[in-house]
mmCIF file of C-alpha atoms in Angstrom:
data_model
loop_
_atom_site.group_PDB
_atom_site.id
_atom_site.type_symbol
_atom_site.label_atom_id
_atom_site.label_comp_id
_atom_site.label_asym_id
_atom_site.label_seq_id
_atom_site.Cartn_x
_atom_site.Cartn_y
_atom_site.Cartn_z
ATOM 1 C CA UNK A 1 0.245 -23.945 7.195
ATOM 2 C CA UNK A 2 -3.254 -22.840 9.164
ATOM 3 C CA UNK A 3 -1.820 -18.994 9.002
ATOM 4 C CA UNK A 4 -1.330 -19.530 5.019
ATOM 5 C CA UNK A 5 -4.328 -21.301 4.434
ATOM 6 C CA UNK A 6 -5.892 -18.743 6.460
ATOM 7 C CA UNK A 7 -4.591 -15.358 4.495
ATOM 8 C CA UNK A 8 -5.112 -16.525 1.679
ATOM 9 C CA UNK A 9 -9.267 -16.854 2.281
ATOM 10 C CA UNK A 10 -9.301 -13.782 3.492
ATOM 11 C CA UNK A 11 -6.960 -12.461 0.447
ATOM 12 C CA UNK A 12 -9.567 -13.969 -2.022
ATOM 13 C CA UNK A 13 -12.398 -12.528 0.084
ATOM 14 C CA UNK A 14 -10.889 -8.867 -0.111
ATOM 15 C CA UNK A 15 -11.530 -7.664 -3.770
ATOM 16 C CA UNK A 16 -8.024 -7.392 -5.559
ATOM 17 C CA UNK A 17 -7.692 -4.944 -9.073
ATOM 18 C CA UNK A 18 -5.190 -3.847 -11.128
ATOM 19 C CA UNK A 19 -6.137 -0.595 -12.726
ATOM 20 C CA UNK A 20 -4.787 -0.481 -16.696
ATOM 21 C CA UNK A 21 -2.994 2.695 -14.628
ATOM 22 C CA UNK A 22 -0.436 0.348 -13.303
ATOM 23 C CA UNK A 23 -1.949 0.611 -9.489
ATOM 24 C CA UNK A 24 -3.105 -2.491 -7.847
ATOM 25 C CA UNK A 25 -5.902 -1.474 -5.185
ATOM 26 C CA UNK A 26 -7.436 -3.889 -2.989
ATOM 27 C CA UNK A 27 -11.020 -2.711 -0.745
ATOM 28 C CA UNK A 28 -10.553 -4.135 2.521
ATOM 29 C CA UNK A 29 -13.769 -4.265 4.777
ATOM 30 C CA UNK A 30 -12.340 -2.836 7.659
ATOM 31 C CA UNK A 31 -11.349 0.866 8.723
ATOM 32 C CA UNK A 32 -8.472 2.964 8.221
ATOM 33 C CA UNK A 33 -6.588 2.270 11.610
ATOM 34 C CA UNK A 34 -6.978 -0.912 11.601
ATOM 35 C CA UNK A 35 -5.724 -1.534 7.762
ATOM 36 C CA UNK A 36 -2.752 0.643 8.446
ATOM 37 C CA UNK A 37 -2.129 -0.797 11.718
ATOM 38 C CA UNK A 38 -2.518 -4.136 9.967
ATOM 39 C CA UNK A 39 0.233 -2.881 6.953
ATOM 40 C CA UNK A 40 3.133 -1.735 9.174
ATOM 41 C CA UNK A 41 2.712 -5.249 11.416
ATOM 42 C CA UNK A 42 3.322 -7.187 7.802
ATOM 43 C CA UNK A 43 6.395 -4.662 6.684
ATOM 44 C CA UNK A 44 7.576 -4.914 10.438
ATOM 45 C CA UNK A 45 7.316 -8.728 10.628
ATOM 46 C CA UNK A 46 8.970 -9.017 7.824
ATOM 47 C CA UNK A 47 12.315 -7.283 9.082
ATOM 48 C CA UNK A 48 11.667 -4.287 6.779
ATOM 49 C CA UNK A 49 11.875 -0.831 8.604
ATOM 50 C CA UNK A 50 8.973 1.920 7.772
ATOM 51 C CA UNK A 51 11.092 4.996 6.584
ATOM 52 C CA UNK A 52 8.171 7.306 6.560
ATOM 53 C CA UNK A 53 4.709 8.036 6.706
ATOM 54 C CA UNK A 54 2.745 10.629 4.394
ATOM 55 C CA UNK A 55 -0.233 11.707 5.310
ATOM 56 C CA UNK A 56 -1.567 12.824 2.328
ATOM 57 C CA UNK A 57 -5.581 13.086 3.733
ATOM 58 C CA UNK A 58 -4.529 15.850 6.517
ATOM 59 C CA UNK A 59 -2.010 17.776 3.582
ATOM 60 C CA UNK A 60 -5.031 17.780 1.695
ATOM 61 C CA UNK A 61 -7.375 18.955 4.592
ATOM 62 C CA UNK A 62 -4.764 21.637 5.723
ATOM 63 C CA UNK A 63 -3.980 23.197 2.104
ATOM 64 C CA UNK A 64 -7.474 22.671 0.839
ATOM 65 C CA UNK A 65 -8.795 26.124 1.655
ATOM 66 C CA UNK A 66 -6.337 27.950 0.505
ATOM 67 C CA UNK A 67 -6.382 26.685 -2.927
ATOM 68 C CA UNK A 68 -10.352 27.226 -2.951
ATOM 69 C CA UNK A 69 -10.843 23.480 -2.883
ATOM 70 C CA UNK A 70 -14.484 22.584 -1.162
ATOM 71 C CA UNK A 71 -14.446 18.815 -1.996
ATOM 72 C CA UNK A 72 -12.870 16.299 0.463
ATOM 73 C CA UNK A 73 -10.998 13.824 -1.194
ATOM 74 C CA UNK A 74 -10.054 11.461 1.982
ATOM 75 C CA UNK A 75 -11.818 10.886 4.781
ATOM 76 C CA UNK A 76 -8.186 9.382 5.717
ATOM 77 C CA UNK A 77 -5.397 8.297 3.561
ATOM 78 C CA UNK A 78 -1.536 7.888 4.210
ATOM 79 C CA UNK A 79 1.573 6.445 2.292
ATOM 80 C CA UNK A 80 3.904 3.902 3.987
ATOM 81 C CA UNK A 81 7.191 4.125 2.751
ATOM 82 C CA UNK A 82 9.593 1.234 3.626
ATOM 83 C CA UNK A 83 12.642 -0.532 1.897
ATOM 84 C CA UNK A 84 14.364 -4.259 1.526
ATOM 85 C CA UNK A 85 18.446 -3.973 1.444
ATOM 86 C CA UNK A 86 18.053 -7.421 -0.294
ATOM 87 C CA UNK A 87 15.337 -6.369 -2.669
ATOM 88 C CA UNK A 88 16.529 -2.791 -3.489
ATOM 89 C CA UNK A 89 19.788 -4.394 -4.579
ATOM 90 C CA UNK A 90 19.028 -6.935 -6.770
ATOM 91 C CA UNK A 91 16.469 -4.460 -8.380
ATOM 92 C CA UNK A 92 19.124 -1.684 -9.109
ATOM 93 C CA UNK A 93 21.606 -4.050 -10.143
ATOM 94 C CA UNK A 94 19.427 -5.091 -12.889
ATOM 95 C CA UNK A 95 18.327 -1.666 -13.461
ATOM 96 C CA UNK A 96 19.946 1.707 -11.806
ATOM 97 C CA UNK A 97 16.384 3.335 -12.939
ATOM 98 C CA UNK A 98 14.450 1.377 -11.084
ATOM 99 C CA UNK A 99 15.459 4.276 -8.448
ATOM 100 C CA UNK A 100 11.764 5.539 -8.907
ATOM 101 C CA UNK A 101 11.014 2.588 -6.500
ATOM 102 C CA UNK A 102 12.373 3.223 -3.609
ATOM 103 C CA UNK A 103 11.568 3.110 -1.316
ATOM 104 C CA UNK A 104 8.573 1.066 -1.794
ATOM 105 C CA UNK A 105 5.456 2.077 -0.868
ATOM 106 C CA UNK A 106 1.649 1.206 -0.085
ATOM 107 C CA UNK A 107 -1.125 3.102 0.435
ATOM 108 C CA UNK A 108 -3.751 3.155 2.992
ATOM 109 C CA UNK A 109 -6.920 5.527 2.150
ATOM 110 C CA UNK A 110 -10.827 5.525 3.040
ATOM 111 C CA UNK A 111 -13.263 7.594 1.073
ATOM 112 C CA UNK A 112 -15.940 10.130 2.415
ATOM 113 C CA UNK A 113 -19.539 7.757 1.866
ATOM 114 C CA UNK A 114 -17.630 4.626 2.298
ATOM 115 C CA UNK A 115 -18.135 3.329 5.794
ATOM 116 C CA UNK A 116 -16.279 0.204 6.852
ATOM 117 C CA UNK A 117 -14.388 -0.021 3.515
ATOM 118 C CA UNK A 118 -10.708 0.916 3.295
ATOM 119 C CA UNK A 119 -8.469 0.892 0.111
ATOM 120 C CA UNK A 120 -5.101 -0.479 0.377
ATOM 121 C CA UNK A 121 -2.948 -0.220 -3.437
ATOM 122 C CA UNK A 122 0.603 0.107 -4.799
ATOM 123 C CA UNK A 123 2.557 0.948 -7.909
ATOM 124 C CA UNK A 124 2.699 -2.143 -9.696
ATOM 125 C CA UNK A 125 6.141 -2.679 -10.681
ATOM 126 C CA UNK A 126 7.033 -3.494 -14.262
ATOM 127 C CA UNK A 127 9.810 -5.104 -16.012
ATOM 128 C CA UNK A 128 12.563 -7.318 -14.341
ATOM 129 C CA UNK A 129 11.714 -5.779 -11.004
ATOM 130 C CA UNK A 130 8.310 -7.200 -11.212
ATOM 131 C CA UNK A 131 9.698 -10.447 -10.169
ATOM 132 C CA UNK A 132 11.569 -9.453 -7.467
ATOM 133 C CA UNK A 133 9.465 -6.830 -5.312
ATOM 134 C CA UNK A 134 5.706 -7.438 -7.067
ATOM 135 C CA UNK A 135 5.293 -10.465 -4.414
ATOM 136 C CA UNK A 136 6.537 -8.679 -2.014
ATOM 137 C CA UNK A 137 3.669 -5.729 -2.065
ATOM 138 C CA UNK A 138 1.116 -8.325 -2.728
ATOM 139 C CA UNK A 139 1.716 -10.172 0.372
ATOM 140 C CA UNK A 140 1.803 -7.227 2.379
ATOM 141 C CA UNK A 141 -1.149 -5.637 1.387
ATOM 142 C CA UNK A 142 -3.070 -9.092 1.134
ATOM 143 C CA UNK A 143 -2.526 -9.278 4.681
ATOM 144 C CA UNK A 144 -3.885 -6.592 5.825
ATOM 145 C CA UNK A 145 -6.645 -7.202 3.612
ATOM 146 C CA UNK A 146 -8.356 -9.780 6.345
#
């Protein structure tokens, strides 16, 4: 009860947003490691298994050149993927195109200029899936959010 009571002052403390884009993104005062550390511990504890990690900051950093780019987008960022047996079931069962989900995923970033703040958002999931994984991603990334 003291652990719930505790992420959830520190869920209302982190700022929470859902873009009319579909994305929920929540700015976390903390840095990158620490958030992403913070992410995998909640998938983990949960008995999910991370299937991958993108890093989409050092694909960025390694191709930018080439493609003339001189703007930095990241000063880190990486996708977790991970999946629920459970969850990915009863979501394609109610709809085989829900597919495009899985595995789930969250993502960790931190933007050049923005010292000590970290973004943490997902693909918020519409329709009957909602229900089913929505909570899911919201607890996760709400506690790494403290």
């Amino acid at each position: 009860m003291r652990r719930l009571a505790f992420l959830l002052c520190f869920a209302l403390a982190a700022t929470a947003a859902q873009a009319d884009d579909g994305v929920v993104r929540r700015k976390v005062g903390s840095n990158f490691s620490d958030t992403r550390d913070a992410i995998v511990s909640a998938i983990e504890s949960r008995g999910l298994v991370v299937s991958y990690t993108a890093h989409i900051a050092d694909m960025l950093d390694r191709t930018g050149a080439t493609l003339g780019a001189t703007r930095r987008v990241f000063e880190h960022g990486e996708t977790i993927g991970f999946c629920s047996a459970v969850l990915s079931r009863k979501m394609l069962e109610l709809d085989p195109h829900n597919i495009v989900l899985c595995p789930f995923a969250i993502s960790v970033y931190s933007l050049p200029g923005e010292t000590g703040t970290t973004w943490v958002a997902y693909r918020q999931p519409t329709g009957p899936a909602a229900a089913l994984v929505a909570p899911l991603l919201n607890d996760i990334s709400a506690e790494a959010a403290f």
